[in-house]
Short mmCIF file of C-alpha atoms in Angstrom, two decimals:
data_model
loop_
_atom_site.label_atom_id
_atom_site.label_comp_id
_atom_site.label_asym_id
_atom_site.label_seq_id
_atom_site.Cartn_x
_atom_site.Cartn_y
_atom_site.Cartn_z
CA MET A 1 -24.03 -10.06 2.38
CA GLY A 2 -25.20 -12.25 5.29
CA THR A 3 -23.06 -14.12 7.72
CA VAL A 4 -23.55 -17.50 6.03
CA VAL A 5 -22.57 -16.06 2.66
CA ASP A 6 -19.65 -14.27 4.30
CA ALA A 7 -18.42 -17.54 5.78
CA ALA A 8 -18.69 -19.25 2.40
CA ALA A 9 -16.89 -16.37 0.72
CA LYS A 10 -14.11 -16.56 3.28
CA LYS A 11 -13.68 -20.30 2.72
CA GLU A 12 -13.64 -19.81 -1.05
CA ALA A 13 -11.21 -16.90 -0.74
CA ASN A 14 -8.68 -18.91 1.24
CA GLY A 15 -8.58 -21.69 -1.36
CA SER A 16 -8.63 -19.40 -4.37
CA LEU A 17 -5.95 -17.05 -3.08
CA ALA A 18 -3.63 -19.99 -2.53
CA ASP A 19 -4.18 -20.99 -6.15
CA LEU A 20 -3.77 -17.42 -7.37
CA ASN A 21 -0.40 -17.05 -5.61
CA PRO A 22 -0.57 -13.26 -5.99
CA THR A 23 2.21 -10.70 -5.84
CA VAL A 24 1.38 -8.44 -2.91
CA VAL A 25 3.10 -5.14 -2.14
CA PHE A 26 2.21 -3.31 1.08
CA VAL A 27 2.33 0.47 0.62
CA LEU A 28 3.02 2.42 3.80
CA GLY A 29 3.76 6.05 4.56
CA GLY A 30 2.54 8.82 6.80
CA PRO A 31 -0.42 11.06 5.93
CA GLY A 32 0.67 13.40 3.16
CA SER A 33 3.62 11.25 2.05
CA GLY A 34 2.16 11.06 -1.48
CA LYS A 35 1.64 7.31 -1.63
CA GLY A 36 -1.79 7.65 -3.27
CA THR A 37 -0.36 9.61 -6.18
CA GLN A 38 2.45 7.11 -6.69
CA CYS A 39 0.07 4.12 -6.43
CA ALA A 40 -1.88 5.62 -9.35
CA ASN A 41 1.35 5.77 -11.37
CA ILE A 42 2.22 2.15 -10.53
CA VAL A 43 -1.27 0.99 -11.56
CA GLN A 44 -1.00 2.85 -14.87
CA HIS A 45 2.51 1.75 -15.81
CA PHE A 46 2.96 -1.65 -14.17
CA GLY A 47 -0.51 -3.20 -14.20
CA TYR A 48 -1.09 -3.57 -10.48
CA THR A 49 -4.51 -3.38 -8.83
CA HIS A 50 -4.63 -0.75 -6.08
CA LEU A 51 -6.56 -1.74 -2.94
CA SER A 52 -7.11 0.69 -0.06
CA ALA A 53 -8.23 -0.93 3.18
CA GLY A 54 -9.99 2.28 4.22
CA ASP A 55 -11.85 2.56 0.90
CA LEU A 56 -12.99 -1.07 1.15
CA LEU A 57 -14.37 -0.54 4.66
CA ARG A 58 -16.20 2.63 3.57
CA ALA A 59 -17.64 0.87 0.51
CA GLU A 60 -18.88 -2.02 2.67
CA ILE A 61 -20.61 0.42 5.03
CA LYS A 62 -22.20 2.23 2.08
CA SER A 63 -23.47 -1.07 0.64
CA GLY A 64 -25.87 -1.48 3.56
CA SER A 65 -24.87 -5.12 4.04
CA GLU A 66 -25.05 -6.84 7.42
CA ASN A 67 -21.26 -6.76 7.51
CA GLY A 68 -21.28 -3.04 6.65
CA THR A 69 -23.74 -2.28 9.45
CA MET A 70 -21.53 -4.12 11.93
CA ILE A 71 -18.46 -2.14 10.76
CA SER A 72 -20.38 1.16 10.98
CA ASN A 73 -21.58 0.41 14.50
CA MET A 74 -18.07 -0.48 15.66
CA ILE A 75 -16.66 2.77 14.26
CA LYS A 76 -19.47 4.81 15.87
CA GLU A 77 -18.72 3.15 19.22
CA GLY A 78 -15.05 4.03 18.86
CA LYS A 79 -14.02 0.40 18.54
CA ILE A 80 -11.29 -0.90 16.23
CA VAL A 81 -12.57 -2.98 13.33
CA PRO A 82 -11.11 -6.51 13.78
CA SER A 83 -8.24 -7.39 11.45
CA GLU A 84 -10.15 -10.42 10.14
CA VAL A 85 -12.96 -8.16 8.84
CA THR A 86 -10.58 -5.95 6.86
CA ILE A 87 -8.64 -8.98 5.62
CA LYS A 88 -11.84 -10.64 4.41
CA LEU A 89 -12.68 -7.51 2.38
CA LEU A 90 -9.16 -7.48 0.93
CA GLN A 91 -9.42 -11.17 0.01
CA ARG A 92 -12.73 -10.63 -1.74
CA ALA A 93 -11.40 -7.63 -3.66
CA MET A 94 -8.32 -9.58 -4.74
CA LEU A 95 -10.44 -12.45 -6.03
CA GLU A 96 -12.82 -10.16 -7.86
CA GLY A 97 -10.04 -8.01 -9.28
CA GLY A 98 -9.08 -10.43 -12.05
CA ASN A 99 -5.39 -9.71 -11.46
CA ASP A 100 -2.50 -11.34 -9.62
CA LYS A 101 -0.55 -8.17 -8.67
CA PHE A 102 -1.81 -5.98 -5.85
CA LEU A 103 -0.80 -2.80 -4.06
CA ILE A 104 -2.36 -2.87 -0.59
CA ASP A 105 -2.39 0.73 0.58
CA GLY A 106 -2.45 1.75 4.24
CA PHE A 107 -2.43 -1.82 5.53
CA PRO A 108 -1.20 -3.39 7.75
CA ARG A 109 -1.63 -0.47 10.13
CA ASN A 110 -0.03 -2.31 13.04
CA GLU A 111 1.69 -5.53 14.04
CA GLU A 112 -1.61 -7.26 14.84
CA ASN A 113 -2.86 -6.50 11.30
CA ARG A 114 0.36 -7.85 9.84
CA ALA A 115 0.35 -11.11 11.77
CA ALA A 116 -3.36 -11.69 11.07
CA PHE A 117 -2.97 -11.05 7.33
CA GLU A 118 -0.19 -13.60 7.00
CA ALA A 119 -1.99 -16.14 9.21
CA VAL A 120 -5.34 -15.87 7.40
CA THR A 121 -4.16 -15.54 3.79
CA LYS A 122 -0.93 -17.58 4.04
CA ILE A 123 0.61 -14.80 1.93
CA GLU A 124 3.70 -12.71 2.67
CA PRO A 125 4.25 -9.48 0.76
CA SER A 126 6.92 -9.48 -1.92
CA PHE A 127 8.11 -6.26 -0.32
CA VAL A 128 6.93 -3.13 1.50
CA LEU A 129 7.07 0.17 -0.37
CA PHE A 130 7.73 2.76 2.34
CA PHE A 131 7.29 6.44 1.49
CA ASP A 132 9.62 8.15 3.95
CA CYS A 133 8.81 11.82 4.40
CA SER A 134 9.56 14.33 7.16
CA GLU A 135 6.70 15.41 9.41
CA GLU A 136 7.37 19.03 8.43
CA GLU A 137 6.87 18.28 4.72
CA MET A 138 3.80 16.09 5.28
CA GLU A 139 2.28 18.79 7.49
CA ARG A 140 2.94 21.44 4.84
CA ARG A 141 1.26 19.31 2.16
CA LEU A 142 -1.78 18.47 4.29
CA LEU A 143 -2.33 22.06 5.37
CA GLY A 144 -2.00 23.12 1.74
CA ARG A 145 -4.91 20.83 0.87
CA ASN A 146 -7.09 22.32 3.65
CA GLN A 147 -6.52 26.04 3.28
CA GLY A 148 -8.60 28.21 5.55
CA ARG A 149 -8.80 25.60 8.32
CA GLU A 150 -5.16 25.40 9.37
CA ASP A 151 -5.75 26.01 13.08
CA ASP A 152 -8.58 23.45 13.13
CA ASN A 153 -6.61 20.77 11.36
CA ILE A 154 -3.05 20.98 12.65
CA GLU A 155 -3.80 19.19 15.94
CA THR A 156 -5.61 16.36 14.12
CA ILE A 157 -2.79 16.07 11.60
CA ARG A 158 -0.19 15.75 14.36
CA LYS A 159 -2.28 13.07 16.07
CA ARG A 160 -2.32 11.14 12.77
CA PHE A 161 1.49 11.39 12.61
CA LYS A 162 1.74 10.07 16.17
CA VAL A 163 -0.54 7.11 15.40
CA PHE A 164 1.50 6.29 12.29
CA LEU A 165 4.79 6.37 14.19
CA GLU A 166 3.50 4.25 17.07
CA SER A 167 1.54 1.71 15.00
CA SER A 168 3.05 1.39 11.53
CA LEU A 169 6.77 1.83 12.14
CA PRO A 170 7.01 -1.53 14.00
CA VAL A 171 5.57 -3.18 10.85
CA ILE A 172 8.21 -1.48 8.71
CA GLU A 173 10.95 -2.51 11.15
CA TYR A 174 9.72 -6.13 11.08
CA TYR A 175 9.87 -6.35 7.29
CA ASN A 176 13.13 -4.42 7.19
CA SER A 177 14.68 -7.15 9.35
CA LYS A 178 13.66 -9.58 6.58
CA GLY A 179 15.15 -7.42 3.83
CA LYS A 180 11.72 -6.61 2.41
CA VAL A 181 11.52 -2.82 2.74
CA ARG A 182 12.06 -0.55 -0.26
CA LYS A 183 12.39 2.95 1.17
CA ILE A 184 11.58 5.95 -1.02
CA ASP A 185 12.61 9.51 -0.21
CA ALA A 186 9.11 10.97 -0.60
CA GLY A 187 10.02 14.53 0.31
CA ARG A 188 11.05 15.32 -3.27
CA PRO A 189 8.90 16.49 -6.21
CA ILE A 190 6.39 13.93 -7.57
CA GLU A 191 8.39 13.26 -10.77
CA GLU A 192 11.61 12.55 -8.87
CA VAL A 193 9.82 10.26 -6.43
CA TYR A 194 8.29 8.32 -9.31
CA GLU A 195 11.71 7.78 -10.91
CA SER A 196 12.76 5.98 -7.70
CA VAL A 197 9.50 4.00 -7.67
CA LYS A 198 9.93 3.04 -11.32
CA ALA A 199 13.41 1.68 -10.63
CA ILE A 200 11.91 -0.71 -8.07
CA PHE A 201 9.03 -1.94 -10.23
CA ALA A 202 10.72 -2.11 -13.65
CA PRO A 203 11.09 -5.80 -14.59
CA LYS A 204 14.66 -7.03 -14.32
CA ASN A 205 14.61 -8.33 -17.87
CA ASP A 206 13.77 -4.80 -19.07
CA LYS A 207 16.90 -3.54 -17.36
CA VAL A 208 18.97 -6.36 -18.87
CA MET A 209 17.53 -5.64 -22.31
CA GLY A 210 18.43 -1.99 -21.86
CA HIS A 211 22.04 -2.94 -21.14
CA CYS A 212 22.04 -5.27 -24.16
CA HIS A 213 20.75 -2.54 -26.47
CA ALA A 214 23.41 -0.17 -25.20
CA LEU A 215 26.11 -2.82 -25.79
CA MET A 216 24.83 -3.48 -29.32
CA LYS A 217 24.97 0.22 -30.13
CA CYS A 218 28.57 0.38 -28.93
CA LEU A 219 29.50 -2.66 -31.04
CA ILE A 220 27.83 -1.20 -34.14
CA LEU A 221 29.64 2.10 -33.67
CA PHE A 222 32.91 0.23 -33.13
CA TRP A 223 32.59 -1.74 -36.40
CA MET A 224 31.40 1.21 -38.49
#
């Protein structure tokens, strides 16, 4: 996609996203916290579209577009891809997704990402789903995925933890100050973690209906 088309797409995205008024949930957690697995569950059971900022950047590079070449060159030069580039890809994916509920995984990575997303899209997340997991457990999981290369990987893994703590925790603290963080104890087994996730995403009316059904059963038993 050329620069002129990109500019047009950006203009269209801004207008359309305002009309769409989507529900956006930021999904944050350290490497190995299990957020990818839980995002798949949320998509399956609650109808959200899962968007990974990293996947979108990689797909754009693979497409061979002018934008993708620029992103690839920046990464090769060790430069940080500007927030606006990632946000534009997110906007496009949201518009093309045919949905109005989105999980945005691994973004915003830092405060600059967060401020730019809100400024460009005029959208605030409904809440932030934060998968809280100890470094020891995340390290154990990541090393388990890369058996045979533990000594090679452990230093890289610890650097990723450090980046997460320094960059992403300020984002979590910002939204926590606004009452928008839903923290999940992600150190437990997958099924237990999902029960906590489900409690957050289950529609309130479903919970009310559940209470009503329970009350009706009690009344029926009482009058029998």
